[in-house]
């Protein structure tokens, strides 16, 4: 019965109707915007691979690993933008910053359609990566500012799943476009994909501009009352110290924090483990299959099963770790999955086994929700600027490896086997299991120290207030009592 007690507690509604109303508003205005943003982010991001297997390769005369070079330049732009964009969220209003960035990348997505050479795409995708970099880490910071520890994993999971849904939708969208619009007005289907994806993105920017509520400490949202704003701040108390970035003291604070090193290295390993699914390997495997020729529709729709598995896994892990805690368990699961899938692909020539391994690899996406929620949970008692910076650096460190990782291990011309890449996955899985263990002990050790400091500060405050009360209530001058009586 004790095993199911947390489940009942998790799904039990808050007894406070004001809190229920507040959370409903947060879900409607914050979560929907963040999910729609990430949906279009993935839609625009993955459109390049879907276009590549739908005629882009032939029309722009791609050679060798040029697709990998395009995605690497996208990852480089993304990497450059992560930390500064996330820190800018602490200085500029998110309801203005997010819509500006979304509009910029929507326009760049449309501009993909006018590219005439792979080099044109390389330039466009670099800047597109920069503007798209604001959403993932930025949303992790925003969600951690509004939602409690009990609520955070589920919302982070829904956010991550929305991105995977965008990837799925892109596959079906390209199939529909190729069937109905390919050649319309003299424009090939892959160009229509970029145009339509960009146009779908623009209304999301408008929605955020008018309805996004910023953070609890800066919100001016018309739909939140003063009482609800106060409740939001009390639900998720933050250490608002007003630290300034790019100062020697802040950089010293950041570099002296175990969060910076621990979670950054965790996400390096986690991001590299996602290479089995996030590099569109199944699309490339199907295109380069030695004996089977797949249709354009099959190459675009069958790999969406990877995202479907990812959505299921993400939601299951996010909700279960909200209920029972232990977000680190997902790290062990991913380590086992990475090793097992790589081994299957390396030793088996069966097409069915390869499909099964790639679909199973989709479950690795769960750590996007659990690892960032773990970081948010651990930094509850730190300043918002430090938390924002660590989360941004965490995301940036993973994407730093993505800037060169596919060029070495997952080149497009290595399809269909990706032998070197699969060997690297075994090493990544083993390393991840070790680092998760190390991080568990670090988190517990420093959490106990932080708790001891907070309790000591509380005791000191209580003592100071008691002393003040005694001085106010017993004044030897006014009461005519000997001053030694108070000491006694």
XYZ file of C-alpha atoms in Angstrom:
488
model
C 0.000 0.000 0.000
C 2.888 2.379 0.758
C 4.059 2.094 -2.874
C 0.745 3.524 -4.148
C 0.376 6.165 -1.440
C 2.544 8.682 -3.358
C 0.410 8.043 -6.457
C -2.779 8.959 -4.595
C -1.056 11.997 -3.109
C 0.228 13.099 -6.530
C -3.162 13.032 -8.208
C -4.992 14.508 -5.213
C -6.143 18.030 -5.982
C -4.907 20.913 -3.899
C -7.368 21.708 -1.087
C -6.865 25.416 -1.777
C -9.193 26.574 -4.593
C -6.979 29.631 -5.154
C -3.981 27.423 -5.900
C -6.013 25.188 -8.214
C -7.175 28.246 -10.135
C -3.626 29.610 -10.333
C -2.129 26.346 -11.635
C -4.892 26.112 -14.235
C -4.002 29.590 -15.482
C -0.297 28.767 -15.524
C -0.931 25.623 -17.547
C -3.170 27.469 -19.990
C -0.918 30.461 -20.630
C 2.618 29.296 -19.850
C 2.606 25.615 -20.688
C 0.637 25.987 -23.915
C 2.967 28.705 -25.199
C 6.107 26.780 -24.240
C 4.799 23.561 -25.784
C 3.712 25.278 -29.006
C 7.100 27.001 -29.216
C 8.988 23.744 -28.814
C 6.609 21.995 -31.222
C 7.436 24.514 -33.955
C 11.098 24.476 -32.895
C 11.366 20.755 -33.638
C 9.194 21.097 -36.730
C 11.565 23.694 -38.174
C 14.705 21.960 -36.910
C 13.990 18.510 -38.326
C 12.611 19.813 -41.597
C 16.122 19.730 -43.058
C 16.401 15.929 -42.854
C 12.856 15.412 -44.100
C 13.570 17.732 -47.031
C 16.871 15.943 -47.663
C 15.180 12.579 -48.233
C 12.403 14.227 -50.278
C 14.416 15.738 -53.131
C 16.631 18.389 -51.507
C 19.725 16.191 -51.858
C 19.324 15.880 -55.607
C 18.096 19.428 -56.317
C 20.970 21.123 -54.464
C 23.523 18.480 -55.481
C 24.635 17.452 -51.990
C 27.879 15.452 -51.887
C 29.373 13.194 -49.218
C 28.737 14.412 -45.679
C 27.488 17.906 -46.586
C 24.204 17.276 -44.771
C 26.227 16.577 -41.628
C 28.094 19.855 -42.192
C 24.765 21.714 -42.438
C 23.527 20.213 -39.167
C 26.899 20.891 -37.518
C 26.728 24.589 -38.412
C 23.178 24.673 -37.055
C 24.488 23.118 -33.819
C 27.311 25.693 -33.706
C 24.882 28.609 -33.974
C 22.676 26.952 -31.365
C 25.664 26.535 -29.068
C 26.760 30.148 -29.395
C 23.287 31.405 -28.483
C 22.339 29.208 -25.523
C 24.099 30.932 -22.617
C 23.702 34.596 -23.657
C 20.074 34.086 -24.660
C 19.213 32.407 -21.368
C 20.921 35.136 -19.366
C 19.103 37.790 -21.386
C 15.863 36.302 -20.045
C 16.854 37.609 -16.610
C 17.244 41.137 -18.020
C 14.527 41.405 -20.672
C 10.889 40.463 -20.379
C 10.378 36.908 -21.684
C 7.045 37.918 -23.277
C 9.009 40.246 -25.565
C 12.218 38.245 -25.932
C 10.680 34.876 -26.857
C 8.347 36.260 -29.583
C 11.207 38.213 -31.178
C 13.407 35.116 -31.355
C 10.561 32.916 -32.632
C 9.707 35.395 -35.376
C 13.352 35.531 -36.455
C 13.724 31.772 -36.761
C 10.356 31.461 -38.541
C 11.591 33.880 -41.220
C 14.870 31.969 -41.511
C 12.956 28.696 -41.884
C 11.100 30.168 -44.859
C 14.405 31.399 -46.319
C 15.619 27.772 -46.464
C 13.362 27.449 -49.493
C 15.390 29.976 -51.521
C 18.743 28.231 -50.987
C 20.443 27.231 -54.236
C 23.507 25.432 -52.871
C 24.438 23.479 -49.735
C 26.565 26.470 -48.719
C 23.485 28.722 -48.719
C 21.776 26.301 -46.355
C 24.848 26.195 -44.124
C 24.698 29.972 -43.635
C 20.932 30.062 -43.064
C 20.919 27.126 -40.651
C 23.755 28.675 -38.604
C 21.672 31.761 -37.816
C 18.529 29.675 -37.415
C 20.324 27.625 -34.769
C 21.265 30.794 -32.899
C 17.684 32.074 -32.679
C 16.200 28.649 -31.858
C 18.623 28.195 -28.959
C 16.503 30.359 -26.638
C 13.583 27.944 -26.253
C 14.803 24.776 -24.558
C 17.020 26.157 -21.787
C 14.864 29.285 -21.485
C 11.729 27.260 -20.901
C 13.474 25.118 -18.276
C 14.271 28.343 -16.409
C 10.716 29.680 -16.762
C 9.049 26.432 -15.665
C 11.339 26.259 -12.638
C 10.241 29.783 -11.705
C 6.495 29.018 -11.647
C 6.024 25.329 -10.768
C 6.727 23.457 -7.539
C 9.011 20.459 -7.329
C 5.977 18.159 -7.344
C 4.599 19.771 -10.512
C 7.811 20.375 -12.428
C 8.603 16.943 -13.863
C 5.200 16.486 -15.474
C 5.285 19.954 -17.068
C 8.860 19.478 -18.254
C 7.817 16.133 -19.708
C 4.886 17.664 -21.570
C 7.184 20.396 -22.879
C 9.754 17.882 -24.136
C 7.045 15.654 -25.614
C 5.650 18.603 -27.560
C 8.973 18.934 -29.373
C 8.915 15.265 -30.306
C 5.346 15.704 -31.515
C 6.621 18.513 -33.746
C 9.136 16.115 -35.249
C 6.386 13.563 -35.879
C 4.120 16.172 -37.427
C 6.909 17.268 -39.756
C 7.177 13.768 -41.206
C 3.475 13.568 -41.944
C 3.436 17.169 -43.174
C 6.205 16.450 -45.692
C 4.383 13.330 -46.875
C 1.191 15.315 -47.435
C 3.067 18.127 -49.151
C 4.944 15.725 -51.415
C 1.650 14.127 -52.413
C -0.399 17.286 -52.993
C 1.922 20.263 -53.486
C 5.050 18.824 -55.086
C 5.533 20.892 -58.233
C 2.688 23.321 -57.458
C 3.510 26.755 -58.954
C 6.775 25.230 -60.080
C 7.961 24.751 -56.480
C 9.214 21.311 -55.327
C 7.681 19.731 -52.240
C 10.715 20.149 -50.002
C 10.575 23.941 -50.490
C 6.881 23.973 -49.564
C 7.829 22.199 -46.333
C 10.093 25.077 -45.287
C 7.534 27.717 -46.303
C 4.607 26.093 -44.498
C 6.657 25.255 -41.389
C 7.740 28.887 -41.068
C 4.204 30.195 -41.525
C 2.906 27.800 -38.853
C 5.471 29.228 -36.409
C 4.515 32.933 -36.667
C 1.154 32.771 -34.791
C 2.953 31.221 -31.804
C 5.115 34.340 -31.524
C 2.005 36.537 -31.533
C 0.378 34.404 -28.824
C 3.430 34.806 -26.569
C 3.633 38.558 -27.126
C 0.117 39.131 -25.803
C -0.324 36.393 -23.187
C 2.999 35.154 -21.760
C 3.245 36.180 -18.062
C 7.057 36.546 -17.673
C 8.199 35.352 -14.187
C 6.484 35.629 -10.769
C 8.697 38.583 -9.837
C 8.222 40.567 -13.058
C 4.748 39.588 -14.265
C 2.159 42.167 -15.249
C -0.243 39.648 -16.800
C -3.788 40.981 -16.854
C -5.257 37.576 -15.988
C -3.315 37.226 -12.698
C -4.594 39.098 -9.660
C -2.273 40.570 -7.050
C -3.288 37.765 -4.701
C -2.386 35.140 -7.314
C 0.983 36.766 -7.991
C 1.751 36.689 -4.266
C 0.671 33.044 -4.105
C 2.893 32.186 -7.079
C 5.893 33.736 -5.324
C 5.156 31.874 -2.100
C 4.689 28.539 -3.913
C 8.144 28.707 -5.494
C 10.309 30.983 -3.317
C 13.416 32.015 -5.212
C 16.653 33.530 -4.003
C 16.330 36.881 -5.764
C 19.680 38.427 -4.926
C 19.891 40.674 -7.965
C 23.285 39.279 -8.982
C 24.829 40.895 -12.009
C 26.257 38.712 -14.739
C 29.664 39.194 -16.338
C 31.180 40.341 -13.073
C 34.187 38.774 -11.390
C 32.168 37.827 -8.311
C 29.428 36.108 -10.318
C 31.870 34.196 -12.513
C 33.724 33.105 -9.370
C 30.409 32.017 -7.847
C 29.506 30.077 -11.003
C 32.860 28.362 -11.453
C 33.024 27.535 -7.750
C 29.644 25.817 -7.845
C 29.444 22.037 -8.100
C 26.189 22.416 -10.042
C 28.122 23.860 -12.983
C 30.497 20.928 -13.361
C 28.186 18.161 -12.244
C 25.170 18.917 -14.413
C 27.122 20.144 -17.436
C 29.020 16.867 -17.698
C 25.796 14.958 -17.047
C 24.159 16.615 -20.059
C 27.217 16.113 -22.258
C 26.783 12.383 -21.753
C 23.000 12.603 -21.995
C 23.042 14.629 -25.201
C 25.574 12.304 -26.811
C 23.423 9.296 -25.884
C 20.533 10.902 -27.815
C 22.582 10.621 -31.005
C 20.931 7.261 -31.643
C 17.619 9.034 -32.228
C 18.147 12.772 -32.642
C 20.442 12.560 -35.662
C 17.618 11.212 -37.858
C 19.590 8.017 -38.252
C 16.562 5.964 -39.193
C 15.775 8.322 -42.103
C 19.322 7.925 -43.392
C 19.349 4.179 -42.720
C 16.240 3.742 -44.865
C 17.616 5.911 -47.666
C 20.929 4.018 -47.773
C 19.529 0.510 -47.220
C 21.567 -1.907 -49.366
C 18.692 -4.134 -50.497
C 15.386 -2.320 -49.942
C 14.229 0.837 -51.724
C 11.800 2.828 -49.595
C 9.388 5.405 -50.997
C 9.559 9.082 -50.040
C 6.416 8.662 -47.945
C 7.916 5.704 -46.091
C 11.169 7.553 -45.428
C 9.212 10.449 -43.917
C 6.552 8.587 -41.918
C 8.135 5.381 -40.618
C 10.821 7.199 -38.575
C 8.102 9.146 -36.730
C 7.751 6.030 -34.594
C 10.998 7.097 -32.912
C 9.324 10.293 -31.698
C 6.209 8.355 -30.677
C 8.296 6.131 -28.418
C 10.077 9.241 -27.134
C 6.803 10.953 -26.202
C 5.587 7.877 -24.309
C 8.882 7.400 -22.497
C 9.183 11.090 -21.621
C 5.738 11.323 -20.068
C 6.107 8.053 -18.152
C 9.462 9.007 -16.680
C 8.461 12.607 -15.967
C 5.296 11.656 -14.079
C 6.818 8.689 -12.249
C 9.788 10.747 -11.017
C 7.386 13.469 -9.893
C 5.586 10.848 -7.826
C 8.466 8.781 -6.430
C 11.408 11.130 -6.955
C 14.773 9.615 -7.905
C 15.057 11.349 -11.272
C 18.518 9.805 -11.557
C 16.979 6.383 -12.281
C 16.323 7.549 -15.837
C 20.087 7.946 -16.263
C 20.685 4.275 -15.523
C 17.875 3.306 -17.882
C 19.342 5.371 -20.722
C 22.824 3.948 -20.106
C 21.477 0.406 -20.477
C 19.405 1.365 -23.537
C 22.336 3.031 -25.322
C 24.602 0.021 -24.803
C 21.929 -2.525 -25.769
C 20.788 -0.707 -28.917
C 24.325 -0.124 -30.162
C 25.151 -3.787 -29.632
C 22.087 -4.908 -31.588
C 22.939 -2.656 -34.541
C 26.589 -3.749 -34.522
C 26.058 -7.518 -34.399
C 22.823 -7.974 -36.371
C 22.213 -7.707 -40.118
C 18.450 -8.015 -39.672
C 16.440 -5.051 -40.945
C 13.768 -5.753 -38.327
C 16.392 -5.715 -35.548
C 17.727 -2.373 -36.760
C 14.251 -0.847 -36.878
C 13.525 -2.192 -33.404
C 16.769 -0.755 -32.023
C 16.142 2.695 -33.501
C 12.566 2.758 -32.217
C 13.734 1.718 -28.746
C 16.396 4.444 -28.903
C 13.552 6.962 -29.011
C 12.961 6.298 -25.306
C 16.313 7.979 -24.577
C 14.572 11.325 -25.067
C 13.125 10.964 -21.531
C 16.256 12.468 -19.980
C 15.503 15.865 -21.506
C 12.721 16.114 -18.936
C 14.277 14.274 -16.000
C 17.827 15.647 -16.097
C 16.798 19.304 -16.369
C 14.126 18.823 -13.698
C 16.820 17.254 -11.514
C 19.000 20.338 -12.009
C 16.089 22.683 -11.230
C 15.262 20.720 -8.079
C 18.855 20.811 -6.840
C 19.153 24.595 -7.284
C 15.936 25.601 -5.517
C 17.903 27.542 -2.885
C 20.176 29.314 -5.351
C 19.688 32.658 -7.079
C 17.648 32.770 -10.270
C 20.642 34.125 -12.197
C 22.858 31.221 -11.144
C 20.099 28.720 -11.885
C 19.485 30.277 -15.290
C 23.191 30.278 -16.112
C 23.829 26.698 -14.998
C 20.844 25.412 -16.981
C 22.041 27.343 -20.026
C 25.601 26.062 -19.619
C 24.227 22.568 -19.144
C 22.373 22.790 -22.447
C 25.341 24.484 -24.132
C 27.808 21.838 -23.010
C 25.723 19.104 -24.592
C 25.358 21.057 -27.811
C 29.092 21.792 -27.828
C 29.635 18.112 -28.463
C 26.880 18.075 -31.074
C 28.899 20.649 -33.034
C 31.523 18.011 -33.837
C 30.123 14.681 -32.611
C 28.121 13.841 -35.769
C 31.044 14.849 -38.015
C 33.157 12.164 -36.378
C 30.696 9.433 -35.404
C 27.460 9.909 -37.391
C 28.377 11.213 -40.823
C 25.577 10.980 -43.401
C 27.825 8.937 -45.682
C 28.380 6.372 -42.903
C 24.815 5.134 -43.386
C 23.430 2.549 -43.073
C 25.732 0.958 -40.432
C 27.193 3.931 -38.480
C 29.692 1.468 -37.009
C 31.973 4.035 -35.353
C 28.968 5.830 -33.904
C 27.547 2.693 -32.351
C 30.866 1.826 -30.739
C 30.902 5.317 -29.235
C 27.403 4.712 -27.834
C 28.655 1.780 -25.779
C 31.345 3.996 -24.237
C 28.817 6.786 -23.599
C 26.394 4.402 -21.892
C 29.083 3.055 -19.561
C 30.314 6.568 -18.723
C 26.767 7.806 -18.051
C 26.092 5.056 -15.513
C 29.281 5.966 -13.633
C 28.632 9.733 -13.641
C 25.023 9.394 -12.495
C 26.324 7.460 -9.482
C 28.892 10.160 -8.719
C 26.294 12.907 -9.086
C 23.860 11.189 -6.713
C 26.443 11.280 -3.918
C 27.436 14.879 -4.738
C 23.811 16.038 -4.721
C 23.053 14.372 -1.398
C 26.246 15.640 0.233
C 25.826 19.277 -0.779
C 22.072 19.236 -0.139
C 22.741 18.257 3.478
C 25.276 21.061 3.824
C 22.872 23.609 2.326
C 20.089 22.428 4.633
C 22.356 22.769 7.654
C 23.220 26.348 6.662
C 19.539 27.254 6.214
C 18.567 25.694 9.554
C 21.407 27.524 11.299
C 20.283 30.808 9.754
C 16.700 30.143 10.884
C 17.853 29.444 14.451
C 19.923 32.645 14.458
C 16.942 34.647 13.217
C 14.716 33.109 15.891
C 17.262 33.955 18.592
C 17.557 37.526 17.349
C 13.797 38.008 17.327
C 13.447 36.543 20.833
C 16.137 38.870 22.093
C 14.379 41.809 20.494
C 11.089 40.773 22.082
C 12.720 40.648 25.506
C 14.171 44.111 25.060
C 10.850 45.541 23.972
C 8.793 43.880 26.687
C 11.234 44.461 29.563
C 12.733 47.942 29.527
C 14.587 48.553 32.819
C 14.405 52.294 32.431
C 10.683 52.536 31.762
C 9.634 49.784 34.138
C 11.905 50.849 36.924
C 13.398 47.394 37.235
C 17.045 46.721 37.962
C 18.940 45.990 34.780
C 20.402 42.858 36.286
C 16.946 41.314 36.488
C 16.752 41.029 32.712
C 20.099 39.307 32.598
C 18.942 36.793 35.174
